[in-house]
Every structure is written in C-alpha cells, then in structure tokens.
JSON list of C-alpha atoms in Angstrom, two decimals:
[
{"chain": "A", "resi": 1, "resn": "MET", "atom": "CA", "xyz": [0.00, 0.00, 0.00]},
{"chain": "A", "resi": 2, "resn": "GLN", "atom": "CA", "xyz": [2.91, 2.31, 0.77]},
{"chain": "A", "resi": 3, "resn": "ARG", "atom": "CA", "xyz": [4.33, 1.78, -2.73]},
{"chain": "A", "resi": 4, "resn": "GLU", "atom": "CA", "xyz": [1.01, 2.72, -4.39]},
{"chain": "A", "resi": 5, "resn": "SER", "atom": "CA", "xyz": [0.93, 6.06, -2.58]},
{"chain": "A", "resi": 6, "resn": "GLU", "atom": "CA", "xyz": [4.51, 6.77, -3.71]},
{"chain": "A", "resi": 7, "resn": "ILE", "atom": "CA", "xyz": [3.65, 6.31, -7.38]},
{"chain": "A", "resi": 8, "resn": "SER", "atom": "CA", "xyz": [0.07, 7.56, -7.44]},
{"chain": "A", "resi": 9, "resn": "HIS", "atom": "CA", "xyz": [1.20, 10.88, -8.95]},
{"chain": "A", "resi": 10, "resn": "TYR", "atom": "CA", "xyz": [2.95, 9.21, -11.91]},
{"chain": "A", "resi": 11, "resn": "PRO", "atom": "CA", "xyz": [0.01, 9.34, -14.38]},
{"chain": "A", "resi": 12, "resn": "LYS", "atom": "CA", "xyz": [-0.60, 13.04, -13.64]},
{"chain": "A", "resi": 13, "resn": "CYS", "atom": "CA", "xyz": [3.10, 13.83, -14.02]},
{"chain": "A", "resi": 14, "resn": "GLN", "atom": "CA", "xyz": [3.37, 11.85, -17.27]},
{"chain": "A", "resi": 15, "resn": "ALA", "atom": "CA", "xyz": [0.39, 13.80, -18.64]},
{"chain": "A", "resi": 16, "resn": "MET", "atom": "CA", "xyz": [2.05, 17.09, -17.63]},
{"chain": "A", "resi": 17, "resn": "MET", "atom": "CA", "xyz": [5.28, 16.08, -19.35]},
{"chain": "A", "resi": 18, "resn": "ARG", "atom": "CA", "xyz": [3.41, 15.20, -22.55]},
{"chain": "A", "resi": 19, "resn": "ARG", "atom": "CA", "xyz": [1.52, 18.50, -22.39]},
{"chain": "A", "resi": 20, "resn": "ILE", "atom": "CA", "xyz": [4.78, 20.47, -22.00]},
{"chain": "A", "resi": 21, "resn": "GLU", "atom": "CA", "xyz": [6.26, 18.66, -25.01]},
{"chain": "A", "resi": 22, "resn": "LYS", "atom": "CA", "xyz": [3.13, 19.35, -27.10]},
{"chain": "A", "resi": 23, "resn": "ASN", "atom": "CA", "xyz": [3.19, 23.01, -26.05]},
{"chain": "A", "resi": 24, "resn": "SER", "atom": "CA", "xyz": [6.84, 23.31, -27.14]},
{"chain": "A", "resi": 25, "resn": "SER", "atom": "CA", "xyz": [6.04, 21.74, -30.49]},
{"chain": "A", "resi": 26, "resn": "PHE", "atom": "CA", "xyz": [3.03, 24.04, -31.00]},
{"chain": "A", "resi": 27, "resn": "ARG", "atom": "CA", "xyz": [5.07, 27.13, -30.06]},
{"chain": "A", "resi": 28, "resn": "LEU", "atom": "CA", "xyz": [7.79, 26.25, -32.55]},
{"chain": "A", "resi": 29, "resn": "LYS", "atom": "CA", "xyz": [5.30, 25.58, -35.36]},
{"chain": "A", "resi": 30, "resn": "SER", "atom": "CA", "xyz": [3.51, 28.84, -34.60]},
{"chain": "A", "resi": 31, "resn": "ALA", "atom": "CA", "xyz": [6.77, 30.80, -34.58]},
{"chain": "A", "resi": 32, "resn": "VAL", "atom": "CA", "xyz": [7.80, 29.27, -37.93]},
{"chain": "A", "resi": 33, "resn": "PHE", "atom": "CA", "xyz": [4.41, 30.16, -39.41]},
{"chain": "A", "resi": 34, "resn": "LEU", "atom": "CA", "xyz": [4.48, 33.75, -38.12]},
{"chain": "A", "resi": 35, "resn": "LEU", "atom": "CA", "xyz": [8.09, 34.40, -39.13]},
{"chain": "A", "resi": 36, "resn": "PHE", "atom": "CA", "xyz": [7.60, 33.01, -42.63]},
{"chain": "A", "resi": 37, "resn": "LEU", "atom": "CA", "xyz": [4.37, 34.94, -43.05]},
{"chain": "A", "resi": 38, "resn": "ASN", "atom": "CA", "xyz": [6.28, 38.04, -41.98]},
{"chain": "A", "resi": 39, "resn": "ILE", "atom": "CA", "xyz": [8.67, 37.70, -44.94]},
{"chain": "A", "resi": 40, "resn": "PRO", "atom": "CA", "xyz": [6.25, 38.66, -47.74]},
{"chain": "A", "resi": 41, "resn": "LEU", "atom": "CA", "xyz": [4.28, 41.09, -45.58]},
{"chain": "A", "resi": 42, "resn": "GLU", "atom": "CA", "xyz": [7.07, 43.04, -43.90]},
{"chain": "A", "resi": 43, "resn": "ILE", "atom": "CA", "xyz": [10.54, 42.08, -45.17]},
{"chain": "A", "resi": 44, "resn": "ILE", "atom": "CA", "xyz": [10.12, 42.00, -48.97]},
{"chain": "A", "resi": 45, "resn": "PRO", "atom": "CA", "xyz": [8.58, 45.52, -49.02]},
{"chain": "A", "resi": 46, "resn": "LEU", "atom": "CA", "xyz": [11.81, 46.72, -47.32]},
{"chain": "A", "resi": 47, "resn": "THR", "atom": "CA", "xyz": [13.56, 46.34, -50.68]},
{"chain": "A", "resi": 48, "resn": "SER", "atom": "CA", "xyz": [11.55, 49.12, -52.29]},
{"chain": "A", "resi": 49, "resn": "ARG", "atom": "CA", "xyz": [12.02, 51.45, -49.31]},
{"chain": "A", "resi": 50, "resn": "HIS", "atom": "CA", "xyz": [15.59, 50.76, -48.17]},
{"chain": "A", "resi": 51, "resn": "GLY", "atom": "CA", "xyz": [17.33, 48.58, -50.75]},
{"chain": "A", "resi": 52, "resn": "LEU", "atom": "CA", "xyz": [18.40, 44.99, -51.01]},
{"chain": "A", "resi": 53, "resn": "GLY", "atom": "CA", "xyz": [20.99, 45.12, -48.22]},
{"chain": "A", "resi": 54, "resn": "VAL", "atom": "CA", "xyz": [18.38, 45.88, -45.56]},
{"chain": "A", "resi": 55, "resn": "MET", "atom": "CA", "xyz": [16.19, 43.05, -46.84]},
{"chain": "A", "resi": 56, "resn": "VAL", "atom": "CA", "xyz": [19.09, 40.57, -46.64]},
{"chain": "A", "resi": 57, "resn": "PHE", "atom": "CA", "xyz": [19.83, 41.75, -43.11]},
{"chain": "A", "resi": 58, "resn": "ALA", "atom": "CA", "xyz": [16.14, 41.33, -42.20]},
{"chain": "A", "resi": 59, "resn": "LEU", "atom": "CA", "xyz": [16.13, 37.79, -43.61]},
{"chain": "A", "resi": 60, "resn": "LEU", "atom": "CA", "xyz": [19.19, 36.95, -41.50]},
{"chain": "A", "resi": 61, "resn": "TYR", "atom": "CA", "xyz": [17.38, 38.44, -38.51]},
{"chain": "A", "resi": 62, "resn": "THR", "atom": "CA", "xyz": [14.41, 36.15, -39.25]},
{"chain": "A", "resi": 63, "resn": "VAL", "atom": "CA", "xyz": [16.68, 33.08, -39.31]},
{"chain": "A", "resi": 64, "resn": "GLU", "atom": "CA", "xyz": [18.30, 34.10, -36.00]},
{"chain": "A", "resi": 65, "resn": "THR", "atom": "CA", "xyz": [14.89, 34.62, -34.39]},
{"chain": "A", "resi": 66, "resn": "LEU", "atom": "CA", "xyz": [13.72, 31.25, -35.65]},
{"chain": "A", "resi": 67, "resn": "ILE", "atom": "CA", "xyz": [16.82, 29.54, -34.25]},
{"chain": "A", "resi": 68, "resn": "SER", "atom": "CA", "xyz": [16.27, 31.23, -30.90]},
{"chain": "A", "resi": 69, "resn": "PHE", "atom": "CA", "xyz": [12.72, 29.86, -30.87]},
{"chain": "A", "resi": 70, "resn": "VAL", "atom": "CA", "xyz": [14.03, 26.35, -31.50]},
{"chain": "A", "resi": 71, "resn": "PHE", "atom": "CA", "xyz": [16.03, 26.60, -28.26]},
{"chain": "A", "resi": 72, "resn": "ALA", "atom": "CA", "xyz": [13.45, 28.61, -26.28]},
{"chain": "A", "resi": 73, "resn": "VAL", "atom": "CA", "xyz": [12.11, 25.64, -24.33]},
{"chain": "A", "resi": 74, "resn": "PRO", "atom": "CA", "xyz": [11.17, 25.32, -20.66]},
{"chain": "A", "resi": 75, "resn": "GLU", "atom": "CA", "xyz": [14.47, 23.56, -19.94]},
{"chain": "A", "resi": 76, "resn": "LYS", "atom": "CA", "xyz": [16.38, 26.68, -21.12]},
{"chain": "A", "resi": 77, "resn": "PRO", "atom": "CA", "xyz": [14.48, 29.76, -19.88]},
{"chain": "A", "resi": 78, "resn": "ASN", "atom": "CA", "xyz": [17.49, 32.06, -20.46]},
{"chain": "A", "resi": 79, "resn": "VAL", "atom": "CA", "xyz": [17.12, 31.60, -24.22]},
{"chain": "A", "resi": 80, "resn": "CYS", "atom": "CA", "xyz": [13.65, 33.19, -23.91]},
{"chain": "A", "resi": 81, "resn": "ILE", "atom": "CA", "xyz": [15.36, 36.43, -22.89]},
{"chain": "A", "resi": 82, "resn": "ILE", "atom": "CA", "xyz": [17.42, 36.38, -26.10]},
{"chain": "A", "resi": 83, "resn": "SER", "atom": "CA", "xyz": [14.29, 35.63, -28.14]},
{"chain": "A", "resi": 84, "resn": "THR", "atom": "CA", "xyz": [12.44, 38.49, -26.44]},
{"chain": "A", "resi": 85, "resn": "LEU", "atom": "CA", "xyz": [15.26, 40.92, -27.22]},
{"chain": "A", "resi": 86, "resn": "LEU", "atom": "CA", "xyz": [15.34, 39.78, -30.85]},
{"chain": "A", "resi": 87, "resn": "ILE", "atom": "CA", "xyz": [11.58, 40.29, -31.17]},
{"chain": "A", "resi": 88, "resn": "ILE", "atom": "CA", "xyz": [11.72, 43.77, -29.65]},
{"chain": "A", "resi": 89, "resn": "LEU", "atom": "CA", "xyz": [14.66, 44.63, -31.93]},
{"chain": "A", "resi": 90, "resn": "GLY", "atom": "CA", "xyz": [12.69, 43.38, -34.94]},
{"chain": "A", "resi": 91, "resn": "ILE", "atom": "CA", "xyz": [9.65, 45.49, -34.04]},
{"chain": "A", "resi": 92, "resn": "ILE", "atom": "CA", "xyz": [11.79, 48.61, -33.54]},
{"chain": "A", "resi": 93, "resn": "GLY", "atom": "CA", "xyz": [13.71, 48.00, -36.79]},
{"chain": "A", "resi": 94, "resn": "ASN", "atom": "CA", "xyz": [10.48, 47.39, -38.76]},
{"chain": "A", "resi": 95, "resn": "TRP", "atom": "CA", "xyz": [11.70, 43.90, -39.73]},
{"chain": "A", "resi": 96, "resn": "LEU", "atom": "CA", "xyz": [8.86, 42.30, -37.80]},
{"chain": "A", "resi": 97, "resn": "SER", "atom": "CA", "xyz": [5.20, 43.22, -37.94]},
{"chain": "A", "resi": 98, "resn": "LEU", "atom": "CA", "xyz": [3.85, 44.57, -34.64]},
{"chain": "A", "resi": 99, "resn": "VAL", "atom": "CA", "xyz": [1.03, 41.99, -34.63]},
{"chain": "A", "resi": 100, "resn": "PHE", "atom": "CA", "xyz": [3.45, 39.11, -35.25]},
{"chain": "A", "resi": 101, "resn": "GLY", "atom": "CA", "xyz": [5.88, 40.48, -32.66]},
{"chain": "A", "resi": 102, "resn": "ILE", "atom": "CA", "xyz": [3.20, 40.63, -29.97]},
{"chain": "A", "resi": 103, "resn": "SER", "atom": "CA", "xyz": [2.07, 37.11, -30.91]},
{"chain": "A", "resi": 104, "resn": "LEU", "atom": "CA", "xyz": [5.63, 35.81, -30.60]},
{"chain": "A", "resi": 105, "resn": "LEU", "atom": "CA", "xyz": [6.02, 37.53, -27.23]},
{"chain": "A", "resi": 106, "resn": "LEU", "atom": "CA", "xyz": [2.84, 35.84, -26.01]},
{"chain": "A", "resi": 107, "resn": "LEU", "atom": "CA", "xyz": [4.26, 32.49, -27.12]},
{"chain": "A", "resi": 108, "resn": "LEU", "atom": "CA", "xyz": [7.37, 33.21, -25.06]},
{"chain": "A", "resi": 109, "resn": "MET", "atom": "CA", "xyz": [5.27, 34.04, -22.00]},
{"chain": "A", "resi": 110, "resn": "TRP", "atom": "CA", "xyz": [3.73, 30.61, -22.39]},
{"chain": "A", "resi": 111, "resn": "VAL", "atom": "CA", "xyz": [7.25, 29.12, -22.03]},
{"chain": "A", "resi": 112, "resn": "ILE", "atom": "CA", "xyz": [7.47, 30.69, -18.57]},
{"chain": "A", "resi": 113, "resn": "GLN", "atom": "CA", "xyz": [4.30, 28.90, -17.47]},
{"chain": "A", "resi": 114, "resn": "ASP", "atom": "CA", "xyz": [5.67, 25.58, -18.76]},
{"chain": "A", "resi": 115, "resn": "TYR", "atom": "CA", "xyz": [8.98, 26.31, -17.02]},
{"chain": "A", "resi": 116, "resn": "LYS", "atom": "CA", "xyz": [7.16, 26.60, -13.67]},
{"chain": "A", "resi": 117, "resn": "LYS", "atom": "CA", "xyz": [5.38, 23.30, -14.29]},
{"chain": "A", "resi": 118, "resn": "LEU", "atom": "CA", "xyz": [8.64, 21.63, -15.29]},
{"chain": "A", "resi": 119, "resn": "LYS", "atom": "CA", "xyz": [10.37, 22.97, -12.19]},
{"chain": "A", "resi": 120, "resn": "TRP", "atom": "CA", "xyz": [7.60, 21.41, -10.06]},
{"chain": "A", "resi": 121, "resn": "LEU", "atom": "CA", "xyz": [7.92, 18.12, -11.97]},
{"chain": "A", "resi": 122, "resn": "LYS", "atom": "CA", "xyz": [11.67, 17.99, -11.32]},
{"chain": "A", "resi": 123, "resn": "GLU", "atom": "CA", "xyz": [10.97, 18.06, -7.58]},
{"chain": "A", "resi": 124, "resn": "GLN", "atom": "CA", "xyz": [8.67, 15.02, -7.75]},
{"chain": "A", "resi": 125, "resn": "SER", "atom": "CA", "xyz": [9.89, 11.50, -7.11]},
{"chain": "A", "resi": 126, "resn": "GLY", "atom": "CA", "xyz": [10.26, 9.48, -10.31]},
{"chain": "A", "resi": 127, "resn": "TYR", "atom": "CA", "xyz": [11.35, 12.39, -12.51]},
{"chain": "A", "resi": 128, "resn": "PRO", "atom": "CA", "xyz": [11.91, 12.29, -15.51]},
{"chain": "A", "resi": 129, "resn": "HIS", "atom": "CA", "xyz": [10.38, 8.90, -16.40]},
{"chain": "A", "resi": 130, "resn": "PHE", "atom": "CA", "xyz": [7.55, 8.59, -13.87]},
{"chain": "A", "resi": 131, "resn": "SER", "atom": "CA", "xyz": [7.51, 4.87, -14.58]},
{"chain": "A", "resi": 132, "resn": "GLU", "atom": "CA", "xyz": [7.07, 2.13, -12.00]},
{"chain": "A", "resi": 133, "resn": "ARG", "atom": "CA", "xyz": [8.96, -0.29, -14.21]},
{"chain": "A", "resi": 134, "resn": "PHE", "atom": "CA", "xyz": [11.91, 2.08, -14.55]},
{"chain": "A", "resi": 135, "resn": "ASP", "atom": "CA", "xyz": [11.98, 2.50, -10.75]},
{"chain": "A", "resi": 136, "resn": "GLU", "atom": "CA", "xyz": [12.07, -1.28, -10.30]},
{"chain": "A", "resi": 137, "resn": "GLN", "atom": "CA", "xyz": [14.94, -1.59, -12.78]},
{"chain": "A", "resi": 138, "resn": "MET", "atom": "CA", "xyz": [16.91, 1.11, -10.98]},
{"chain": "A", "resi": 139, "resn": "GLN", "atom": "CA", "xyz": [16.35, -0.59, -7.61]},
{"chain": "A", "resi": 140, "resn": "LYS", "atom": "CA", "xyz": [17.36, -3.95, -9.02]},
{"chain": "A", "resi": 141, "resn": "PHE", "atom": "CA", "xyz": [20.39, -2.89, -11.01]},
{"chain": "A", "resi": 142, "resn": "GLY", "atom": "CA", "xyz": [21.34, 0.49, -9.56]},
{"chain": "A", "resi": 143, "resn": "LYS", "atom": "CA", "xyz": [22.87, 3.37, -11.43]},
{"chain": "A", "resi": 144, "resn": "ASP", "atom": "CA", "xyz": [26.20, 1.74, -12.27]},
{"chain": "A", "resi": 145, "resn": "TYR", "atom": "CA", "xyz": [26.18, -1.53, -14.15]},
{"chain": "A", "resi": 146, "resn": "GLN", "atom": "CA", "xyz": [28.16, -4.23, -12.40]},
{"chain": "A", "resi": 147, "resn": "PRO", "atom": "CA", "xyz": [28.75, -7.32, -14.54]},
{"chain": "A", "resi": 148, "resn": "GLU", "atom": "CA", "xyz": [27.92, -10.62, -12.90]},
{"chain": "A", "resi": 149, "resn": "HIS", "atom": "CA", "xyz": [30.93, -12.37, -14.44]},
{"chain": "A", "resi": 150, "resn": "ALA", "atom": "CA", "xyz": [34.40, -10.94, -14.71]},
{"chain": "A", "resi": 151, "resn": "LEU", "atom": "CA", "xyz": [36.21, -11.23, -18.01]},
{"chain": "A", "resi": 152, "resn": "GLU", "atom": "CA", "xyz": [39.17, -13.52, -17.54]},
{"chain": "A", "resi": 153, "resn": "HIS", "atom": "CA", "xyz": [42.12, -14.21, -19.78]},
{"chain": "A", "resi": 154, "resn": "VAL", "atom": "CA", "xyz": [41.58, -11.08, -21.82]},
{"chain": "A", "resi": 155, "resn": "PRO", "atom": "CA", "xyz": [44.97, -9.75, -22.92]},
{"chain": "A", "resi": 156, "resn": "ASP", "atom": "CA", "xyz": [45.58, -6.05, -22.66]},
{"chain": "A", "resi": 157, "resn": "THR", "atom": "CA", "xyz": [47.66, -6.04, -25.82]},
{"chain": "A", "resi": 158, "resn": "GLU", "atom": "CA", "xyz": [46.55, -5.35, -29.36]},
{"chain": "A", "resi": 159, "resn": "MET", "atom": "CA", "xyz": [45.12, -8.05, -31.59]},
{"chain": "A", "resi": 160, "resn": "LYS", "atom": "CA", "xyz": [47.68, -10.21, -33.34]},
{"chain": "A", "resi": 161, "resn": "ASP", "atom": "CA", "xyz": [47.84, -10.66, -37.07]},
{"chain": "A", "resi": 162, "resn": "ILE", "atom": "CA", "xyz": [46.71, -14.15, -37.95]},
{"chain": "A", "resi": 163, "resn": "SER", "atom": "CA", "xyz": [49.28, -15.89, -40.09]},
{"chain": "A", "resi": 164, "resn": "GLU", "atom": "CA", "xyz": [49.12, -19.38, -41.56]},
{"chain": "A", "resi": 165, "resn": "ALA", "atom": "CA", "xyz": [51.16, -20.73, -38.64]},
{"chain": "A", "resi": 166, "resn": "THR", "atom": "CA", "xyz": [48.89, -19.31, -35.94]},
{"chain": "A", "resi": 167, "resn": "LEU", "atom": "CA", "xyz": [45.69, -20.05, -37.85]},
{"chain": "A", "resi": 168, "resn": "ALA", "atom": "CA", "xyz": [45.86, -23.63, -36.65]},
{"chain": "A", "resi": 169, "resn": "GLU", "atom": "CA", "xyz": [45.32, -22.38, -33.09]},
{"chain": "A", "resi": 170, "resn": "TYR", "atom": "CA", "xyz": [41.97, -20.87, -33.99]},
{"chain": "A", "resi": 171, "resn": "VAL", "atom": "CA", "xyz": [40.56, -23.36, -36.50]},
{"chain": "A", "resi": 172, "resn": "PRO", "atom": "CA", "xyz": [39.08, -26.58, -35.08]},
{"chain": "A", "resi": 173, "resn": "SER", "atom": "CA", "xyz": [41.02, -29.74, -35.92]},
{"chain": "A", "resi": 174, "resn": "SER", "atom": "CA", "xyz": [38.05, -31.19, -37.83]},
{"chain": "A", "resi": 175, "resn": "ALA", "atom": "CA", "xyz": [38.13, -28.24, -40.20]},
{"chain": "A", "resi": 176, "resn": "GLN", "atom": "CA", "xyz": [41.90, -28.20, -40.77]},
{"chain": "A", "resi": 177, "resn": "ASN", "atom": "CA", "xyz": [41.91, -31.08, -43.28]},
{"chain": "A", "resi": 178, "resn": "ILE", "atom": "CA", "xyz": [39.26, -29.57, -45.56]},
{"chain": "A", "resi": 179, "resn": "GLU", "atom": "CA", "xyz": [40.68, -28.38, -48.83]},
{"chain": "A", "resi": 180, "resn": "MET", "atom": "CA", "xyz": [39.44, -25.05, -50.00]},
{"chain": "A", "resi": 181, "resn": "PRO", "atom": "CA", "xyz": [38.60, -24.74, -53.70]},
{"chain": "A", "resi": 182, "resn": "ASP", "atom": "CA", "xyz": [40.68, -22.37, -55.76]},
{"chain": "A", "resi": 183, "resn": "ILE", "atom": "CA", "xyz": [39.17, -18.96, -56.26]},
{"chain": "A", "resi": 184, "resn": "PRO", "atom": "CA", "xyz": [38.99, -18.10, -59.94]},
{"chain": "A", "resi": 185, "resn": "GLU", "atom": "CA", "xyz": [40.77, -14.98, -61.02]},
{"chain": "A", "resi": 186, "resn": "PHE", "atom": "CA", "xyz": [38.71, -12.25, -62.59]},
{"chain": "A", "resi": 187, "resn": "SER", "atom": "CA", "xyz": [40.17, -9.74, -64.97]},
{"chain": "A", "resi": 188, "resn": "GLU", "atom": "CA", "xyz": [39.14, -6.15, -64.77]},
{"chain": "A", "resi": 189, "resn": "ARG", "atom": "CA", "xyz": [37.05, -5.40, -67.79]},
{"chain": "A", "resi": 190, "resn": "THR", "atom": "CA", "xyz": [36.42, -1.83, -68.71]},
{"chain": "A", "resi": 191, "resn": "ASP", "atom": "CA", "xyz": [34.88, -2.59, -72.10]},
{"chain": "A", "resi": 192, "resn": "PHE", "atom": "CA", "xyz": [31.40, -3.98, -71.67]},
{"chain": "A", "resi": 193, "resn": "HIS", "atom": "CA", "xyz": [30.38, -3.63, -75.31]},
{"chain": "A", "resi": 194, "resn": "GLU", "atom": "CA", "xyz": [30.81, -6.55, -77.64]}
]
C-alpha cells in the first residue's frame, strides 16, 4: 500500500510532461508560421524602401529569431530572454510586424508557465520517467552496471595478425583437413560492349 501512494502521482506527471512537449512543439510551429508569413508582408517591401541590403539583413534576422525559438524551451528559460530581445529589436527596426511580434512575445510568456510546471515536476519523485517499471529496474540494477561475471584471460595487448602458422590455433582440428577450392581470377574489364 505504501508503494502505491509513492507512485500515485505518476500518471498526472506523465500527462504534464506530454503537455509540456506538445506546447513546445506548438510554439515552434507557430513561430515558424508567423516568421515566414512576416517575410512577404514586412521584409520584402523593405527592398523598395531601403534597398536589397536591408532586406538581406532582415532575412538573417528572421533566421536568428527562428533559431532562438528552436532553443526557447522550458528547460532553457534564459534563451527566452534572447528571443524576447530579438523580437523587440525586430519590431523597432520594422523587420517584424507589430502583430506578429506581440504574438511571438505571447508564445514566449507561455514558455514561462511551462517552465514553472517543469520545475515542479523535477521536484517530484520518479522524474523524468515517472515509470514504475523504470523505478524497479533502478532498484534492481542500480545506477552503475556491475557485470555478474568478470572477463578472464583477456589480454591487454593489441590483436595479433593471424598468419598461416597461428591459424591452426583458432581453426578446429576437424576443419583443418578440408581443402578449400581455388578462387577463380577475374580480370578487370572496362569494355562492356561486344
């Protein structure tokens, strides 16, 4: 009965972990959608106003922002600060639409909520697997694997080259008297046309 009370929170914690993973996936997909939609609506018109160089810089900015969103996960909350700064910089520089920028900032605020949930999960027993079977395996085998049988007669030197003389040591005596057929020689043909 004691064991059941220790693992009764596992299903809830597993569901929270799955939800956090789904949220991260949704945030990334949303950020990709918004940033790519921003290209024709905000970045391409920069060419007519400021020239090609500004547009190239804005495209590089978009790639950097997208990369920061890939790493802006609850496990790395500091990356969210970088993403926030990039979004604010994009809004100020007119490389990012105000509507898209606010939407991206809201997505980053969602990371903070998931970070709090993840922090709580890390304090629970059974983290990160929340699996009764995994707990049993860890109790049975422990963290460090200890082999049941020691390897004996294993030389510490490098492997030897097998010559004809030493081959007899490794081949069973019943197989030593078998004659091997000759291997036919093949010539290298480069002309395949007749």
